[in-house]
Amino acid sequence: VSAGLRSTSVNALLLGSSREIFAGTMAGVCVSTNNGGNWIPASTGMGNVEVQCLSAGSNGNLLAGTWYHGVYRSTNNGANWIQVNSGLDDSFVYSIAVSSIGSTFAGTQSKGVYRSTNDGASWTQVNSGLTDTPFVVNTPSTTLLSQGEGGW
């Protein structure tokens, strides 16, 4: 099942719009088009960076949060990636969540939460009211904000 994965340390999985599966690994992104039977690298433009999280943007673009390299976006279903870090002051991105109205949120290691209203092209810090450096945890049905030992 893991044949072809660049790293078997998988931090994130994302089901694509065409039934493919994307795996965010310690060495970039891989994709399977046969239900995990085999995997091929899908990190052109990204290289072997550690991917922490994956999310589908509001218009179907893919977003990857990474360690040391911020956020990458793919506009062609993972074939190519570009960095989209304008305004993002922390290159350690733990999580990415997309709201139902199209805003994208990135939870970072030390600078809190950032919001993008243009699918990651630019980011604005949105920490007002949070008492510690927070991060975003995303599940299919809920977005949670957390700080240190508490959460909202």
PDB file of C-alpha atoms in Angstrom:
ATOM      1  CA  VAL A   1       0.000   0.000   0.000  1.00  0.00           C
ATOM      2  CA  SER A   2       2.878   2.435   0.637  1.00  0.00           C
ATOM      3  CA  ALA A   3       4.785   1.576  -2.574  1.00  0.00           C
ATOM      4  CA  GLY A   4       6.228   4.760  -4.025  1.00  0.00           C
ATOM      5  CA  LEU A   5       5.819   7.011  -0.978  1.00  0.00           C
ATOM      6  CA  ARG A   6       8.889   9.257  -0.626  1.00  0.00           C
ATOM      7  CA  SER A   7       8.588   8.907   3.143  1.00  0.00           C
ATOM      8  CA  THR A   8       6.393   6.599   5.188  1.00  0.00           C
ATOM      9  CA  SER A   9       6.094   9.323   7.816  1.00  0.00           C
ATOM     10  CA  VAL A  10       2.748  10.768   6.662  1.00  0.00           C
ATOM     11  CA  ASN A  11       1.524  13.914   8.422  1.00  0.00           C
ATOM     12  CA  ALA A  12      -1.568  14.648   6.326  1.00  0.00           C
ATOM     13  CA  LEU A  13      -4.022  13.023   3.937  1.00  0.00           C
ATOM     14  CA  LEU A  14      -6.433  14.776   1.581  1.00  0.00           C
ATOM     15  CA  LEU A  15      -9.070  13.249  -0.661  1.00  0.00           C
ATOM     16  CA  GLY A  16      -9.024  15.009  -4.017  1.00  0.00           C
ATOM     17  CA  SER A  17     -11.973  16.044  -6.147  1.00  0.00           C
ATOM     18  CA  SER A  18     -11.282  13.263  -8.659  1.00  0.00           C
ATOM     19  CA  ARG A  19     -11.003  10.463  -6.074  1.00  0.00           C
ATOM     20  CA  GLU A  20      -7.227  10.691  -5.777  1.00  0.00           C
ATOM     21  CA  ILE A  21      -5.518  10.668  -2.390  1.00  0.00           C
ATOM     22  CA  PHE A  22      -2.780  13.161  -1.513  1.00  0.00           C
ATOM     23  CA  ALA A  23      -0.268  12.345   1.227  1.00  0.00           C
ATOM     24  CA  GLY A  24       1.746  15.087   2.913  1.00  0.00           C
ATOM     25  CA  THR A  25       4.980  13.448   4.046  1.00  0.00           C
ATOM     26  CA  MET A  26       8.328  14.326   5.597  1.00  0.00           C
ATOM     27  CA  ALA A  27       9.603  14.568   1.999  1.00  0.00           C
ATOM     28  CA  GLY A  28       6.879  16.452   0.113  1.00  0.00           C
ATOM     29  CA  VAL A  29       3.568  15.396  -1.407  1.00  0.00           C
ATOM     30  CA  CYS A  30       2.676  12.105  -3.088  1.00  0.00           C
ATOM     31  CA  VAL A  31      -0.552  11.164  -4.843  1.00  0.00           C
ATOM     32  CA  SER A  32      -2.355   7.882  -5.423  1.00  0.00           C
ATOM     33  CA  THR A  33      -4.945   7.457  -8.140  1.00  0.00           C
ATOM     34  CA  ASN A  34      -5.697   3.807  -7.334  1.00  0.00           C
ATOM     35  CA  ASN A  35      -6.969   3.915  -3.765  1.00  0.00           C
ATOM     36  CA  GLY A  36      -3.481   3.795  -2.221  1.00  0.00           C
ATOM     37  CA  GLY A  37      -2.224   0.902  -4.336  1.00  0.00           C
ATOM     38  CA  ASN A  38       0.827   2.924  -5.304  1.00  0.00           C
ATOM     39  CA  TRP A  39       2.040   6.499  -4.938  1.00  0.00           C
ATOM     40  CA  ILE A  40       3.883   8.937  -7.166  1.00  0.00           C
ATOM     41  CA  PRO A  41       5.695  12.125  -6.120  1.00  0.00           C
ATOM     42  CA  ALA A  42       3.657  15.300  -6.628  1.00  0.00           C
ATOM     43  CA  SER A  43       6.054  17.949  -5.296  1.00  0.00           C
ATOM     44  CA  THR A  44       7.321  19.802  -8.385  1.00  0.00           C
ATOM     45  CA  GLY A  45       8.245  23.307  -7.253  1.00  0.00           C
ATOM     46  CA  MET A  46       8.189  22.237  -3.612  1.00  0.00           C
ATOM     47  CA  GLY A  47      11.024  19.745  -3.360  1.00  0.00           C
ATOM     48  CA  ASN A  48      11.558  17.508  -0.356  1.00  0.00           C
ATOM     49  CA  VAL A  49      10.013  19.765   2.289  1.00  0.00           C
ATOM     50  CA  GLU A  50       8.187  18.448   5.353  1.00  0.00           C
ATOM     51  CA  VAL A  51       4.454  18.824   4.744  1.00  0.00           C
ATOM     52  CA  GLN A  52       2.442  19.201   7.958  1.00  0.00           C
ATOM     53  CA  CYS A  53      -1.050  19.682   6.517  1.00  0.00           C
ATOM     54  CA  LEU A  54      -3.052  19.674   3.290  1.00  0.00           C
ATOM     55  CA  SER A  55      -6.301  21.405   2.400  1.00  0.00           C
ATOM     56  CA  ALA A  56      -8.426  22.116  -0.654  1.00  0.00           C
ATOM     57  CA  GLY A  57      -8.995  25.830  -1.236  1.00  0.00           C
ATOM     58  CA  SER A  58     -12.382  27.341  -1.963  1.00  0.00           C
ATOM     59  CA  ASN A  59     -11.817  27.163  -5.734  1.00  0.00           C
ATOM     60  CA  GLY A  60     -10.317  23.676  -5.788  1.00  0.00           C
ATOM     61  CA  ASN A  61      -6.684  24.709  -5.467  1.00  0.00           C
ATOM     62  CA  LEU A  62      -4.568  22.642  -3.081  1.00  0.00           C
ATOM     63  CA  LEU A  63      -2.721  24.168  -0.130  1.00  0.00           C
ATOM     64  CA  ALA A  64       0.142  22.614   1.830  1.00  0.00           C
ATOM     65  CA  GLY A  65       1.453  23.882   5.158  1.00  0.00           C
ATOM     66  CA  THR A  66       5.104  23.046   5.736  1.00  0.00           C
ATOM     67  CA  TRP A  67       7.933  23.258   8.251  1.00  0.00           C
ATOM     68  CA  TYR A  68      10.496  25.968   7.419  1.00  0.00           C
ATOM     69  CA  HIS A  69       8.818  26.917   4.126  1.00  0.00           C
ATOM     70  CA  GLY A  70       5.351  28.278   4.968  1.00  0.00           C
ATOM     71  CA  VAL A  71       2.486  27.598   2.572  1.00  0.00           C
ATOM     72  CA  TYR A  72       2.527  26.204  -0.956  1.00  0.00           C
ATOM     73  CA  ARG A  73      -0.383  26.286  -3.436  1.00  0.00           C
ATOM     74  CA  SER A  74      -1.109  24.101  -6.443  1.00  0.00           C
ATOM     75  CA  THR A  75      -3.556  25.305  -9.082  1.00  0.00           C
ATOM     76  CA  ASN A  76      -3.315  22.092 -11.132  1.00  0.00           C
ATOM     77  CA  ASN A  77      -4.202  19.290  -8.735  1.00  0.00           C
ATOM     78  CA  GLY A  78      -0.702  18.836  -7.323  1.00  0.00           C
ATOM     79  CA  ALA A  79       1.258  18.789 -10.585  1.00  0.00           C
ATOM     80  CA  ASN A  80       3.145  21.992  -9.629  1.00  0.00           C
ATOM     81  CA  TRP A  81       3.456  24.033  -6.425  1.00  0.00           C
ATOM     82  CA  ILE A  82       4.448  27.638  -5.648  1.00  0.00           C
ATOM     83  CA  GLN A  83       5.140  29.310  -2.297  1.00  0.00           C
ATOM     84  CA  VAL A  84       2.428  31.748  -1.214  1.00  0.00           C
ATOM     85  CA  ASN A  85       3.816  33.454   1.886  1.00  0.00           C
ATOM     86  CA  SER A  86       3.125  37.169   1.339  1.00  0.00           C
ATOM     87  CA  GLY A  87       2.370  38.579   4.814  1.00  0.00           C
ATOM     88  CA  LEU A  88       3.018  35.248   6.558  1.00  0.00           C
ATOM     89  CA  ASP A  89       5.663  35.915   9.223  1.00  0.00           C
ATOM     90  CA  ASP A  90       6.075  32.337  10.441  1.00  0.00           C
ATOM     91  CA  SER A  91       7.412  29.594   8.169  1.00  0.00           C
ATOM     92  CA  PHE A  92       6.201  26.769  10.441  1.00  0.00           C
ATOM     93  CA  VAL A  93       2.582  26.059   9.457  1.00  0.00           C
ATOM     94  CA  TYR A  94       0.824  23.420  11.578  1.00  0.00           C
ATOM     95  CA  SER A  95      -2.596  23.495   9.984  1.00  0.00           C
ATOM     96  CA  ILE A  96      -4.766  25.006   7.263  1.00  0.00           C
ATOM     97  CA  ALA A  97      -8.553  25.315   7.255  1.00  0.00           C
ATOM     98  CA  VAL A  98     -10.898  26.775   4.643  1.00  0.00           C
ATOM     99  CA  SER A  99     -14.178  28.315   5.774  1.00  0.00           C
ATOM    100  CA  SER A 100     -17.492  27.933   3.972  1.00  0.00           C
ATOM    101  CA  ILE A 101     -17.280  31.591   2.853  1.00  0.00           C
ATOM    102  CA  GLY A 102     -13.867  31.123   1.247  1.00  0.00           C
ATOM    103  CA  SER A 103     -11.449  32.477   3.864  1.00  0.00           C
ATOM    104  CA  THR A 104      -8.372  30.335   4.450  1.00  0.00           C
ATOM    105  CA  PHE A 105      -6.759  30.134   7.899  1.00  0.00           C
ATOM    106  CA  ALA A 106      -3.218  29.009   8.706  1.00  0.00           C
ATOM    107  CA  GLY A 107      -2.144  28.031  12.219  1.00  0.00           C
ATOM    108  CA  THR A 108       1.534  28.665  12.860  1.00  0.00           C
ATOM    109  CA  GLN A 109       4.092  27.637  15.448  1.00  0.00           C
ATOM    110  CA  SER A 110       4.849  31.008  17.017  1.00  0.00           C
ATOM    111  CA  LYS A 111       2.904  33.794  15.294  1.00  0.00           C
ATOM    112  CA  GLY A 112      -0.655  32.543  15.745  1.00  0.00           C
ATOM    113  CA  VAL A 113      -3.426  32.497  13.162  1.00  0.00           C
ATOM    114  CA  TYR A 114      -3.298  34.054   9.703  1.00  0.00           C
ATOM    115  CA  ARG A 115      -6.203  34.572   7.289  1.00  0.00           C
ATOM    116  CA  SER A 116      -6.181  34.767   3.519  1.00  0.00           C
ATOM    117  CA  THR A 117      -9.176  35.941   1.498  1.00  0.00           C
ATOM    118  CA  ASN A 118      -7.515  35.224  -1.853  1.00  0.00           C
ATOM    119  CA  ASP A 119      -6.675  31.514  -1.671  1.00  0.00           C
ATOM    120  CA  GLY A 120      -3.293  32.053  -0.028  1.00  0.00           C
ATOM    121  CA  ALA A 121      -1.934  34.826  -2.270  1.00  0.00           C
ATOM    122  CA  SER A 122      -1.566  37.069   0.802  1.00  0.00           C
ATOM    123  CA  TRP A 123      -1.988  36.596   4.557  1.00  0.00           C
ATOM    124  CA  THR A 124      -3.053  38.811   7.485  1.00  0.00           C
ATOM    125  CA  GLN A 125      -2.488  37.959  11.148  1.00  0.00           C
ATOM    126  CA  VAL A 126      -5.814  37.589  13.047  1.00  0.00           C
ATOM    127  CA  ASN A 127      -4.948  37.067  16.713  1.00  0.00           C
ATOM    128  CA  SER A 128      -7.122  39.731  18.358  1.00  0.00           C
ATOM    129  CA  GLY A 129      -8.603  38.338  21.584  1.00  0.00           C
ATOM    130  CA  LEU A 130      -6.364  35.300  21.773  1.00  0.00           C
ATOM    131  CA  THR A 131      -4.261  35.295  24.919  1.00  0.00           C
ATOM    132  CA  ASP A 132      -1.433  33.052  23.726  1.00  0.00           C
ATOM    133  CA  THR A 133      -0.048  32.043  20.357  1.00  0.00           C
ATOM    134  CA  PRO A 134      -2.833  29.898  18.880  1.00  0.00           C
ATOM    135  CA  PHE A 135      -3.060  27.424  16.085  1.00  0.00           C
ATOM    136  CA  VAL A 136      -5.921  26.016  14.018  1.00  0.00           C
ATOM    137  CA  VAL A 137      -7.021  22.389  14.145  1.00  0.00           C
ATOM    138  CA  ASN A 138      -9.285  21.382  11.273  1.00  0.00           C
ATOM    139  CA  THR A 139     -11.622  18.393  11.061  1.00  0.00           C
ATOM    140  CA  PRO A 140     -14.135  17.727   8.291  1.00  0.00           C
ATOM    141  CA  SER A 141     -16.970  19.283  10.301  1.00  0.00           C
ATOM    142  CA  THR A 142     -15.328  21.663  12.793  1.00  0.00           C
ATOM    143  CA  THR A 143     -12.583  24.268  13.029  1.00  0.00           C
ATOM    144  CA  LEU A 144     -11.071  24.671  16.506  1.00  0.00           C
ATOM    145  CA  LEU A 145      -8.717  27.372  17.712  1.00  0.00           C
ATOM    146  CA  SER A 146      -6.301  26.354  20.443  1.00  0.00           C
ATOM    147  CA  GLN A 147      -3.659  28.032  22.548  1.00  0.00           C
ATOM    148  CA  GLY A 148      -1.173  26.418  24.884  1.00  0.00           C
ATOM    149  CA  GLU A 149      -3.346  24.282  27.135  1.00  0.00           C
ATOM    150  CA  GLY A 150      -6.786  25.662  26.257  1.00  0.00           C
ATOM    151  CA  GLY A 151      -9.052  25.974  23.279  1.00  0.00           C
ATOM    152  CA  TRP A 152     -12.018  27.757  21.753  1.00  0.00           C
TER     153      TRP A 152
END
